[in-house]
mmCIF file of N, CA and C in Angstrom:
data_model
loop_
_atom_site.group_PDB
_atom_site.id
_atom_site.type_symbol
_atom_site.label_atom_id
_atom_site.label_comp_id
_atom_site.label_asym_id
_atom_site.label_seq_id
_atom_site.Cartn_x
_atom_site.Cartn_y
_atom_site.Cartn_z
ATOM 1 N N UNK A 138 91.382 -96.889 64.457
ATOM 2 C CA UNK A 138 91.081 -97.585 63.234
ATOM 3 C C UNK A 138 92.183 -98.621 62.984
ATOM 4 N N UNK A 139 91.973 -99.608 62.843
ATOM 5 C CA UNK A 139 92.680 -100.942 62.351
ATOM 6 C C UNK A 139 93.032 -100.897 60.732
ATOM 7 N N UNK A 140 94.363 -101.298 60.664
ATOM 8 C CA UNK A 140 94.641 -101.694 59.555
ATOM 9 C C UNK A 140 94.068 -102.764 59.104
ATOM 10 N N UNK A 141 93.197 -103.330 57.711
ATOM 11 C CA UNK A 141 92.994 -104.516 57.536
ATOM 12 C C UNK A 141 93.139 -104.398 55.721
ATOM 13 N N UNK A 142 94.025 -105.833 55.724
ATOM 14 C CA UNK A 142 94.407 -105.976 53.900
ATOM 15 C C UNK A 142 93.779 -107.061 53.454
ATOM 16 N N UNK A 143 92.957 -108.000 53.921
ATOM 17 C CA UNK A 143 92.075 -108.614 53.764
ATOM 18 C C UNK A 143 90.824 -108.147 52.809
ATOM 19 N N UNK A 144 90.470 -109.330 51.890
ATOM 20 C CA UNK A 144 89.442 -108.656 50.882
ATOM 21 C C UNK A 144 88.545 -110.005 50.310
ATOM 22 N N UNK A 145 87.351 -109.938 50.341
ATOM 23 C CA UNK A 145 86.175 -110.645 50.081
ATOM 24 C C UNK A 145 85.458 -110.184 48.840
ATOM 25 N N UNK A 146 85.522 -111.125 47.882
ATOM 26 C CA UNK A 146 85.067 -111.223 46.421
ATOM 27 C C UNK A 146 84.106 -112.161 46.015
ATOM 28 N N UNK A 147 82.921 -111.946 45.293
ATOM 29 C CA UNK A 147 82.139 -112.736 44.511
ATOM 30 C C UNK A 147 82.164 -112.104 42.849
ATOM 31 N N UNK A 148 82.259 -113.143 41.986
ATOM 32 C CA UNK A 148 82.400 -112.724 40.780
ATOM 33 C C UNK A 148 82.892 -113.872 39.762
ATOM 34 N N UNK A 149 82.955 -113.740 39.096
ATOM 35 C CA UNK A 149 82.848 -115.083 37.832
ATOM 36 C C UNK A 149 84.117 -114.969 36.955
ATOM 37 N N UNK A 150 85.181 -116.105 37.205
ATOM 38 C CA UNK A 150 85.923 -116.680 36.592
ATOM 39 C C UNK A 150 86.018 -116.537 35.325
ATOM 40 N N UNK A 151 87.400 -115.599 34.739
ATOM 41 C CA UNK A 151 86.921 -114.910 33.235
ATOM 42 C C UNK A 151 87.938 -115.441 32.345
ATOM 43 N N UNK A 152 89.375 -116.131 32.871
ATOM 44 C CA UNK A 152 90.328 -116.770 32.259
ATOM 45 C C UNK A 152 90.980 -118.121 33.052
ATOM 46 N N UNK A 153 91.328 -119.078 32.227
ATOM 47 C CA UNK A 153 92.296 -120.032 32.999
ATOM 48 C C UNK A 153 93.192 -119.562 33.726
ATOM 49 N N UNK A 154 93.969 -120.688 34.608
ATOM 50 C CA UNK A 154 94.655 -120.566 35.558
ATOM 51 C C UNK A 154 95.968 -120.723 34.580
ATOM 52 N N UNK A 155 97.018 -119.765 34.672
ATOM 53 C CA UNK A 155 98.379 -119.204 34.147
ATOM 54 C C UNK A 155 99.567 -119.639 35.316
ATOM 55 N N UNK A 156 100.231 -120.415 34.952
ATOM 56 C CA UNK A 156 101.280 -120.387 35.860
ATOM 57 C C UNK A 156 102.013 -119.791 35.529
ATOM 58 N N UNK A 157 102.737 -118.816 36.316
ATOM 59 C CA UNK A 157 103.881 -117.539 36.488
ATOM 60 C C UNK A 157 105.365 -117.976 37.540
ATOM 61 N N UNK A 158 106.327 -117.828 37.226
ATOM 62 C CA UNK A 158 107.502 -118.006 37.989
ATOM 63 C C UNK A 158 107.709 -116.523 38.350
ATOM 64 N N UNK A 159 108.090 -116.248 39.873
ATOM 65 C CA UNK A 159 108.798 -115.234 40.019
ATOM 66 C C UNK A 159 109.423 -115.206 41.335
ATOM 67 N N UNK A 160 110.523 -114.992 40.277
ATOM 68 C CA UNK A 160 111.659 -115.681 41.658
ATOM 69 C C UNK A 160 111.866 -116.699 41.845
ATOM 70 N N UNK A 161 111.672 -117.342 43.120
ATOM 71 C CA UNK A 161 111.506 -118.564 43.818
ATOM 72 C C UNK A 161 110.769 -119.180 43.861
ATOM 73 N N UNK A 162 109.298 -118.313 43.643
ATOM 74 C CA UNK A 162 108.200 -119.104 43.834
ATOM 75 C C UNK A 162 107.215 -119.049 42.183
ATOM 76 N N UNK A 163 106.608 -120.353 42.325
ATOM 77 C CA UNK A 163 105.539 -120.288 41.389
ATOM 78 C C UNK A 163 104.148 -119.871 41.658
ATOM 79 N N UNK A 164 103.506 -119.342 40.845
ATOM 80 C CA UNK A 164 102.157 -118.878 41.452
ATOM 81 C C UNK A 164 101.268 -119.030 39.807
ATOM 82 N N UNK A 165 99.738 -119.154 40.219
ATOM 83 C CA UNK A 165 99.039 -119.475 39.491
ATOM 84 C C UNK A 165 97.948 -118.015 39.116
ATOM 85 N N UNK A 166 97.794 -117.372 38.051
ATOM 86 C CA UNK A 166 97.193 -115.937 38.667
ATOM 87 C C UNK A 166 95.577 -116.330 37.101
ATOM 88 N N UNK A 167 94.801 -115.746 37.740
ATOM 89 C CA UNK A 167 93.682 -115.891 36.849
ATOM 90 C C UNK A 167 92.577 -114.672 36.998
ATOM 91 N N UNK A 168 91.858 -114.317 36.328
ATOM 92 C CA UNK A 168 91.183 -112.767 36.483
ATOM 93 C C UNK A 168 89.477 -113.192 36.953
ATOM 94 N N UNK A 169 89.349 -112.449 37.763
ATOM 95 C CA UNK A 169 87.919 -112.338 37.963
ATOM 96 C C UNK A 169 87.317 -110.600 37.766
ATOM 97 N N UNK A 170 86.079 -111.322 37.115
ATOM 98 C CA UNK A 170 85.089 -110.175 36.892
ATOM 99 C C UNK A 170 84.678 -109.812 38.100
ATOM 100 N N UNK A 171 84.328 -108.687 38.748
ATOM 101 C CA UNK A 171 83.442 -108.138 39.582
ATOM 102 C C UNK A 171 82.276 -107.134 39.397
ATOM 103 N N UNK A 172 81.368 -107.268 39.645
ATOM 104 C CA UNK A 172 80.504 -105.536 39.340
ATOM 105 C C UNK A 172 80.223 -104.984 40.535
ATOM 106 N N UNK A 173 80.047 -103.717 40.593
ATOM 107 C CA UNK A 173 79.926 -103.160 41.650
ATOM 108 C C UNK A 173 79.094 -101.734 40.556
ATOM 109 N N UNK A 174 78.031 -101.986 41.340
ATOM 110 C CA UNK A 174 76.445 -100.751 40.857
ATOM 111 C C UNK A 174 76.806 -100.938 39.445
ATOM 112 N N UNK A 175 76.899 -100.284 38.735
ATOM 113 C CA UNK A 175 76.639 -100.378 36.908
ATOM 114 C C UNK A 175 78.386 -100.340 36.316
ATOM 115 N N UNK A 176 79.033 -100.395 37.564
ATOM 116 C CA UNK A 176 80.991 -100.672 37.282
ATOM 117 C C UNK A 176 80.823 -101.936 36.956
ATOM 118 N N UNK A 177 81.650 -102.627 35.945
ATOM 119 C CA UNK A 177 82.061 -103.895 35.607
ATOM 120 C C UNK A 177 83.908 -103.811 36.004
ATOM 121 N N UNK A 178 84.188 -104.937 36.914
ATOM 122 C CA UNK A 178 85.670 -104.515 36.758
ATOM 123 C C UNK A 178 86.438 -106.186 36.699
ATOM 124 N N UNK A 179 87.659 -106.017 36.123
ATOM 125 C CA UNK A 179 87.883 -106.713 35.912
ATOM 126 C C UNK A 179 89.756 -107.460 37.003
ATOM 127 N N UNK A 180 89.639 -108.047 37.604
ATOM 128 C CA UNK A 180 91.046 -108.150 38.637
ATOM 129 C C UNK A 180 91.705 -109.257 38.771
ATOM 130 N N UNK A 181 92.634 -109.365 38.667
ATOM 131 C CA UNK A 181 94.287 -110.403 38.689
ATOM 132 C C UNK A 181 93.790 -111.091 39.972
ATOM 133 N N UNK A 182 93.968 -112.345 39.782
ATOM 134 C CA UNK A 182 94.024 -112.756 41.285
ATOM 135 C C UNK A 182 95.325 -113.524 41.330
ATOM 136 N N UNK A 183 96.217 -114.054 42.705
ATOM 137 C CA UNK A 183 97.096 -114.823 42.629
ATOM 138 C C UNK A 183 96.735 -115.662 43.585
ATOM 139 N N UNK A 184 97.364 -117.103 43.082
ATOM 140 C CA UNK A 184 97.263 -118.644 43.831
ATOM 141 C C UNK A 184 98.619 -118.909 43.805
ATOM 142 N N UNK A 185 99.341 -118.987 45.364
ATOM 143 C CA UNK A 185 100.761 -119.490 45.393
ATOM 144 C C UNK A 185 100.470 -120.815 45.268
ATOM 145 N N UNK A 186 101.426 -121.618 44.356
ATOM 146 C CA UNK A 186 101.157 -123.323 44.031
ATOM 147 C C UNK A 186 101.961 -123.444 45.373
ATOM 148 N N UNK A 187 100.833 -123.981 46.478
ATOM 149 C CA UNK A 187 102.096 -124.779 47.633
ATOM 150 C C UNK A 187 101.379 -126.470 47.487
ATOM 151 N N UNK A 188 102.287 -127.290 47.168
ATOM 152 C CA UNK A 188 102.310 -128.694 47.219
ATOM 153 C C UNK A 188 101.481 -129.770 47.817
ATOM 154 N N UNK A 189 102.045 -128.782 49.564
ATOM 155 C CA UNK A 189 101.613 -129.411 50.700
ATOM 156 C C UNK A 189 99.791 -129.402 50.845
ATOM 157 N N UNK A 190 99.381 -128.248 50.318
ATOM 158 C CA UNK A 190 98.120 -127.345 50.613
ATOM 159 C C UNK A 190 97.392 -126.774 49.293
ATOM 160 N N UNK A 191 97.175 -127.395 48.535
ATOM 161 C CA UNK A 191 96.732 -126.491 47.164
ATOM 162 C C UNK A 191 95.329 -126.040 47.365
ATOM 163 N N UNK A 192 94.970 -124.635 47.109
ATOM 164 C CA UNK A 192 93.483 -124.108 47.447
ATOM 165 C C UNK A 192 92.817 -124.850 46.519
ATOM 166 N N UNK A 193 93.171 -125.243 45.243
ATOM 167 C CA UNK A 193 92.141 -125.803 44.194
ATOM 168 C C UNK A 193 93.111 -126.660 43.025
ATOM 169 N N UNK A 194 92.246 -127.661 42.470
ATOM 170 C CA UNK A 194 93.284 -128.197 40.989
ATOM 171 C C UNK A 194 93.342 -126.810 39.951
ATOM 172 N N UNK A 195 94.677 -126.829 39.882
ATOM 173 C CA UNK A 195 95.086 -125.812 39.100
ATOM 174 C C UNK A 195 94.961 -125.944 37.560
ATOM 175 N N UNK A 196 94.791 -127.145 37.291
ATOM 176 C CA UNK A 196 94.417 -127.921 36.093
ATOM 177 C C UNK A 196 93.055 -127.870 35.605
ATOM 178 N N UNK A 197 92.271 -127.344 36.140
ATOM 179 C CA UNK A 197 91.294 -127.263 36.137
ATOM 180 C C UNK A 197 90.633 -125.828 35.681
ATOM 181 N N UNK A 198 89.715 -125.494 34.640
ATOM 182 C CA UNK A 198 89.213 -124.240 34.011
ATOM 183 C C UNK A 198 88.071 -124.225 34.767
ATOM 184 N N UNK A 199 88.155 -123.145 35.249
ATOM 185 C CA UNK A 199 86.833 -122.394 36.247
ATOM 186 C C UNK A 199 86.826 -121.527 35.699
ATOM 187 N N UNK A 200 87.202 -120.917 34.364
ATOM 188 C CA UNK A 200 86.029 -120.211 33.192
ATOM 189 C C UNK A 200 84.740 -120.001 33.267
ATOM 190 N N UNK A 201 84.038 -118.854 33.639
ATOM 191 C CA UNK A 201 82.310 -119.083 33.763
ATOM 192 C C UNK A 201 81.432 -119.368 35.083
ATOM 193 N N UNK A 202 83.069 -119.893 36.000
ATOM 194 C CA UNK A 202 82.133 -120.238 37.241
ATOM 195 C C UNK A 202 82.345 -118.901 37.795
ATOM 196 N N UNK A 203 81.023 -118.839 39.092
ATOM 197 C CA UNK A 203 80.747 -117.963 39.743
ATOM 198 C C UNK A 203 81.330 -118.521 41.514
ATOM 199 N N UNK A 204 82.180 -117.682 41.810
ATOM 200 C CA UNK A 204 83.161 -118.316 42.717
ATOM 201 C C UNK A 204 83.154 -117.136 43.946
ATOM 202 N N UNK A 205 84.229 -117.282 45.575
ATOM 203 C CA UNK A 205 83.495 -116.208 46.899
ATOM 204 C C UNK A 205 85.020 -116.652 46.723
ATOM 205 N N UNK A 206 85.731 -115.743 47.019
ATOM 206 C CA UNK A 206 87.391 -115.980 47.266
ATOM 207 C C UNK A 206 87.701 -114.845 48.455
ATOM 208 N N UNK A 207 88.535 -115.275 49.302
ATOM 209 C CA UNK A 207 88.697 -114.376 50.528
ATOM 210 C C UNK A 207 90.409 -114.598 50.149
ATOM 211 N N UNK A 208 91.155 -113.597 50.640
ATOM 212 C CA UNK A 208 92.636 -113.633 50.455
ATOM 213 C C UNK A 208 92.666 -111.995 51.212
ATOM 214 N N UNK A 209 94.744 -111.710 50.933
ATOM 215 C CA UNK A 209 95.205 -110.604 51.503
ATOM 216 C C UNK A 209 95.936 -109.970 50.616
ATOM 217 N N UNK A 210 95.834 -108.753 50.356
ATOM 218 C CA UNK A 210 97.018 -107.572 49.682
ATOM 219 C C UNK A 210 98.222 -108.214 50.085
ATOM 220 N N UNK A 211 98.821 -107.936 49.189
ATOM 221 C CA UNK A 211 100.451 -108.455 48.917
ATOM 222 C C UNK A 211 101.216 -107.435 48.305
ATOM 223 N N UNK A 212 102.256 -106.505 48.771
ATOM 224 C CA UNK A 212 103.153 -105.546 48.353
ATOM 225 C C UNK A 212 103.942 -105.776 48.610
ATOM 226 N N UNK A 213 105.321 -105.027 47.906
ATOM 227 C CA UNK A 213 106.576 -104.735 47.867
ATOM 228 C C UNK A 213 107.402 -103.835 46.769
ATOM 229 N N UNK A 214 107.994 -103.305 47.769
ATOM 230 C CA UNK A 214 108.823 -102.805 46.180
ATOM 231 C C UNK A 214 110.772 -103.378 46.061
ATOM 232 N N UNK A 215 110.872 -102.851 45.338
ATOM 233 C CA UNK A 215 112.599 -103.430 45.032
ATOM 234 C C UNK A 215 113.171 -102.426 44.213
ATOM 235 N N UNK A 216 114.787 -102.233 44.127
ATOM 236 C CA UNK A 216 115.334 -101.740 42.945
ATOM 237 C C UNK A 216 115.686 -102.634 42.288
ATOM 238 N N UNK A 217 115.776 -101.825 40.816
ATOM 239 C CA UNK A 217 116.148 -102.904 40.069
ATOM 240 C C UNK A 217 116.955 -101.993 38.671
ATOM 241 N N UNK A 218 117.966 -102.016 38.712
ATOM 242 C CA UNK A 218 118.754 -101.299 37.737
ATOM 243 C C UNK A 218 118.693 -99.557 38.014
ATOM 244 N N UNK A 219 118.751 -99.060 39.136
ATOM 245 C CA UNK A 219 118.459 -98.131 39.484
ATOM 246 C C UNK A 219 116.877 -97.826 39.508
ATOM 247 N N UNK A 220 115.751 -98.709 39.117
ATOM 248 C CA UNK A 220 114.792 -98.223 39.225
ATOM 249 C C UNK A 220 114.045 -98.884 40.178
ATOM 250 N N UNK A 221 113.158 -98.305 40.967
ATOM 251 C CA UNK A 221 112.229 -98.963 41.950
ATOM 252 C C UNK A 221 110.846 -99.059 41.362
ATOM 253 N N UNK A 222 110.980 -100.445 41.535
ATOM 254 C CA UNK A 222 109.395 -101.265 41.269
ATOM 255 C C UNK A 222 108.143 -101.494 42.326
ATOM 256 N N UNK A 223 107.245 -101.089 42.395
ATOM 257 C CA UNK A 223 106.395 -101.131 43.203
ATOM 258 C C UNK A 223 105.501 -102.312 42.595
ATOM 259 N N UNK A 224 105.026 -103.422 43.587
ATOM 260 C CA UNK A 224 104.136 -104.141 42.982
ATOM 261 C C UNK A 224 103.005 -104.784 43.720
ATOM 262 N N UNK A 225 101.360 -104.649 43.665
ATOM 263 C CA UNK A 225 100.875 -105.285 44.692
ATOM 264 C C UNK A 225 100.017 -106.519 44.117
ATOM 265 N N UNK A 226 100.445 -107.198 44.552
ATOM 266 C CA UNK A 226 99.075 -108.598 44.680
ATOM 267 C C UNK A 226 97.931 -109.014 45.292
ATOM 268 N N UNK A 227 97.040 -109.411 44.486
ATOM 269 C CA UNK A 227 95.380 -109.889 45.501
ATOM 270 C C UNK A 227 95.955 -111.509 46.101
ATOM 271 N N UNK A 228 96.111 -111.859 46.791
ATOM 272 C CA UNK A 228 96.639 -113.497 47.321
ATOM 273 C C UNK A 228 95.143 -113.596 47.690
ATOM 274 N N UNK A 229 95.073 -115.364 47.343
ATOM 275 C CA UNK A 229 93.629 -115.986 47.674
ATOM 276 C C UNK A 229 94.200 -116.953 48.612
ATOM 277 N N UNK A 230 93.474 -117.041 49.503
ATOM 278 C CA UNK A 230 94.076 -118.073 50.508
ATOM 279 C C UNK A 230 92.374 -118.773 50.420
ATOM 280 N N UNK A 231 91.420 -118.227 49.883
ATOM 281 C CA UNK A 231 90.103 -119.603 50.263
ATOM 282 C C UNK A 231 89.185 -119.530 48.843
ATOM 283 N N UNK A 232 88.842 -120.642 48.448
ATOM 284 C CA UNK A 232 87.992 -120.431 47.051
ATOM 285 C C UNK A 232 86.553 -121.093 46.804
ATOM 286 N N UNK A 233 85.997 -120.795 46.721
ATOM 287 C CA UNK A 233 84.535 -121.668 47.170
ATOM 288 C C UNK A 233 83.842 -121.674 45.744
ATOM 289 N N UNK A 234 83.503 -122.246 45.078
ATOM 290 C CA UNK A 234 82.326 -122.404 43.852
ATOM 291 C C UNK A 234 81.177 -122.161 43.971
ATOM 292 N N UNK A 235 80.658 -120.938 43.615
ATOM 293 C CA UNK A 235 79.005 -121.099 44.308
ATOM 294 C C UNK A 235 78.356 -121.217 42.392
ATOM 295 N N UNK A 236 78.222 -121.523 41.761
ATOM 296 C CA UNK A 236 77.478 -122.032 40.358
ATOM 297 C C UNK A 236 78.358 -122.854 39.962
ATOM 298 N N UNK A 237 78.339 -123.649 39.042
ATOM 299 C CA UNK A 237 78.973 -124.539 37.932
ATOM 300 C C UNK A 237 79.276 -123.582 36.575
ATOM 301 N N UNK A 238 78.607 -122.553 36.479
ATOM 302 C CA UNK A 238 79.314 -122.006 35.291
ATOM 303 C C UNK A 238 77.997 -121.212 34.408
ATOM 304 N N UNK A 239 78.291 -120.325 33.755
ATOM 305 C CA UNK A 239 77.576 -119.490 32.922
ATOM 306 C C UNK A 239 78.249 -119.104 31.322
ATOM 307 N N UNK A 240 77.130 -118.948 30.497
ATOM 308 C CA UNK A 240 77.610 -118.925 29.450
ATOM 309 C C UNK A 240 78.916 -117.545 29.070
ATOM 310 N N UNK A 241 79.845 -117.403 28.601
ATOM 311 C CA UNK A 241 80.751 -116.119 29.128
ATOM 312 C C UNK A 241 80.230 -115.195 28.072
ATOM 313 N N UNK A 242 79.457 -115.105 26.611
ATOM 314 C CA UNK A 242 79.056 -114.237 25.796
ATOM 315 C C UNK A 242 77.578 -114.160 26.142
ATOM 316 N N UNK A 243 76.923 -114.250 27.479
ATOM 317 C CA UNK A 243 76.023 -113.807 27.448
ATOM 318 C C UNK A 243 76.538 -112.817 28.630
ATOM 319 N N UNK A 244 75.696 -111.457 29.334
ATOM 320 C CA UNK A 244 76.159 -110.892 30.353
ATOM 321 C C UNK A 244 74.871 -111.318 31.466
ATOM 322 N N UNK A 245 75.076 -111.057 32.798
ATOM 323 C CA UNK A 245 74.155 -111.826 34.114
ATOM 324 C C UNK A 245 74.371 -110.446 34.829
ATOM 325 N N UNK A 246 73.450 -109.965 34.939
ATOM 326 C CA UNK A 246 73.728 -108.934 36.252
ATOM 327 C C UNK A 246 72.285 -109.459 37.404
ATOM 328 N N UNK A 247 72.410 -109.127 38.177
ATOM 329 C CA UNK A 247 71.287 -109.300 39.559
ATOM 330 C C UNK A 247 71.481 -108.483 40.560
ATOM 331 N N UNK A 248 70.479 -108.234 41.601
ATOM 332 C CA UNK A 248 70.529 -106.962 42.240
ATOM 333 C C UNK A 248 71.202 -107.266 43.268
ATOM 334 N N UNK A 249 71.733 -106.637 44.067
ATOM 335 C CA UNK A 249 72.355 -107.097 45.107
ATOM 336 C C UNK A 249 72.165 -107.123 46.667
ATOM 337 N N UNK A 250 72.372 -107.737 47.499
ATOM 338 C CA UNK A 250 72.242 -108.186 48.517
ATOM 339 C C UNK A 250 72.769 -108.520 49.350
ATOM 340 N N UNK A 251 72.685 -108.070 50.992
ATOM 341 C CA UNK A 251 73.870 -107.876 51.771
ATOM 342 C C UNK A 251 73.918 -109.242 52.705
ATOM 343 N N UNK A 252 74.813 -109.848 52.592
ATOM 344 C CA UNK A 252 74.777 -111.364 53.381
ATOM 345 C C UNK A 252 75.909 -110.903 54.541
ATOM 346 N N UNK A 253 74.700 -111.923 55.808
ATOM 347 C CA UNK A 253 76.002 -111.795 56.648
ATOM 348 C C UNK A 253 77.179 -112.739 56.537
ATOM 349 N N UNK A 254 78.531 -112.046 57.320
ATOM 350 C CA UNK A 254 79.874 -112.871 57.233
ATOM 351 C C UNK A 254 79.495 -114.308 57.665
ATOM 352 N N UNK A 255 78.583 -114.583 58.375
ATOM 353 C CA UNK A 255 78.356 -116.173 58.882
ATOM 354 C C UNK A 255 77.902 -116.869 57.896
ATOM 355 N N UNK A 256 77.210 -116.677 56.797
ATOM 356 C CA UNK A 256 76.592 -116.863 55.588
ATOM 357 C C UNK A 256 77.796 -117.176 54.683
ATOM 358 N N UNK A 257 78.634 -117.257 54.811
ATOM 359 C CA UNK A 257 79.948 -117.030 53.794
ATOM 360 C C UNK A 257 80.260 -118.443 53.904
ATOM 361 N N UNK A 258 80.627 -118.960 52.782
ATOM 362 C CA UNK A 258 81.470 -120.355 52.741
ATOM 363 C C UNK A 258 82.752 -120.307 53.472
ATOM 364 N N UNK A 259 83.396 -119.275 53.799
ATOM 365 C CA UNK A 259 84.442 -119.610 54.631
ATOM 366 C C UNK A 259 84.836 -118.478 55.485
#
């Protein structure tokens, strides 16, 4: 069995994009809704701002849109005043728009359906 930290998401854009400092680096983190069978869940995503390469305008509210994001688990821990911090991150390395947007006080559910990986925007 293979290790794999890789993770594939469809789900709708539920807050603006937040820029966060930590550390050295800046990163942009914003939440997506997911459902899964009659679960509604709700998850952090992170966008490292790199300059050279930006996945998307960060300036930009994708509130409402319905979006396919592929990225990798991100862990570490540290001490820190005698205490150890454990912390993991969703990293998006690809972001694709599949709607323009939905109203956010109404709710959308639809049944679901298994697409193949070739079918995938990225």
């Amino acid at each position: 069995m293979a290790l794999n930290n890789s993770f594939r998401l469809i789900g709708t854009i539920t807050t603006p994009f937040n820029k966060v400092k930590r550390g050295k680096y800046t990163v942009y983190e914003v939440e997506i809704e997911i459902q899964n069978g009659k679960s509604i869940q709700t998850i952090p995503l992170t966008f490292y701002a790199k300059s050279a390469n930006p996945i998307t305008d960060y300036n930009r509210d994708l509130t409402g849109m319905q979006v396919a994001v592929e990225g990798y688990i991100q862990g570490n821990r540290y001490n820190s005043q005698e205490k150890i911090i454990h912390y993991i991150y969703m990293v998006v390395n690809e972001l694709s728009i599949i709607s323009k947007g939905i109203d956010m006080d109404t709710s959308v559910s639809a049944q679901g359906i298994l697409i193949s990986d070739d079918d995938l925007p990225f």
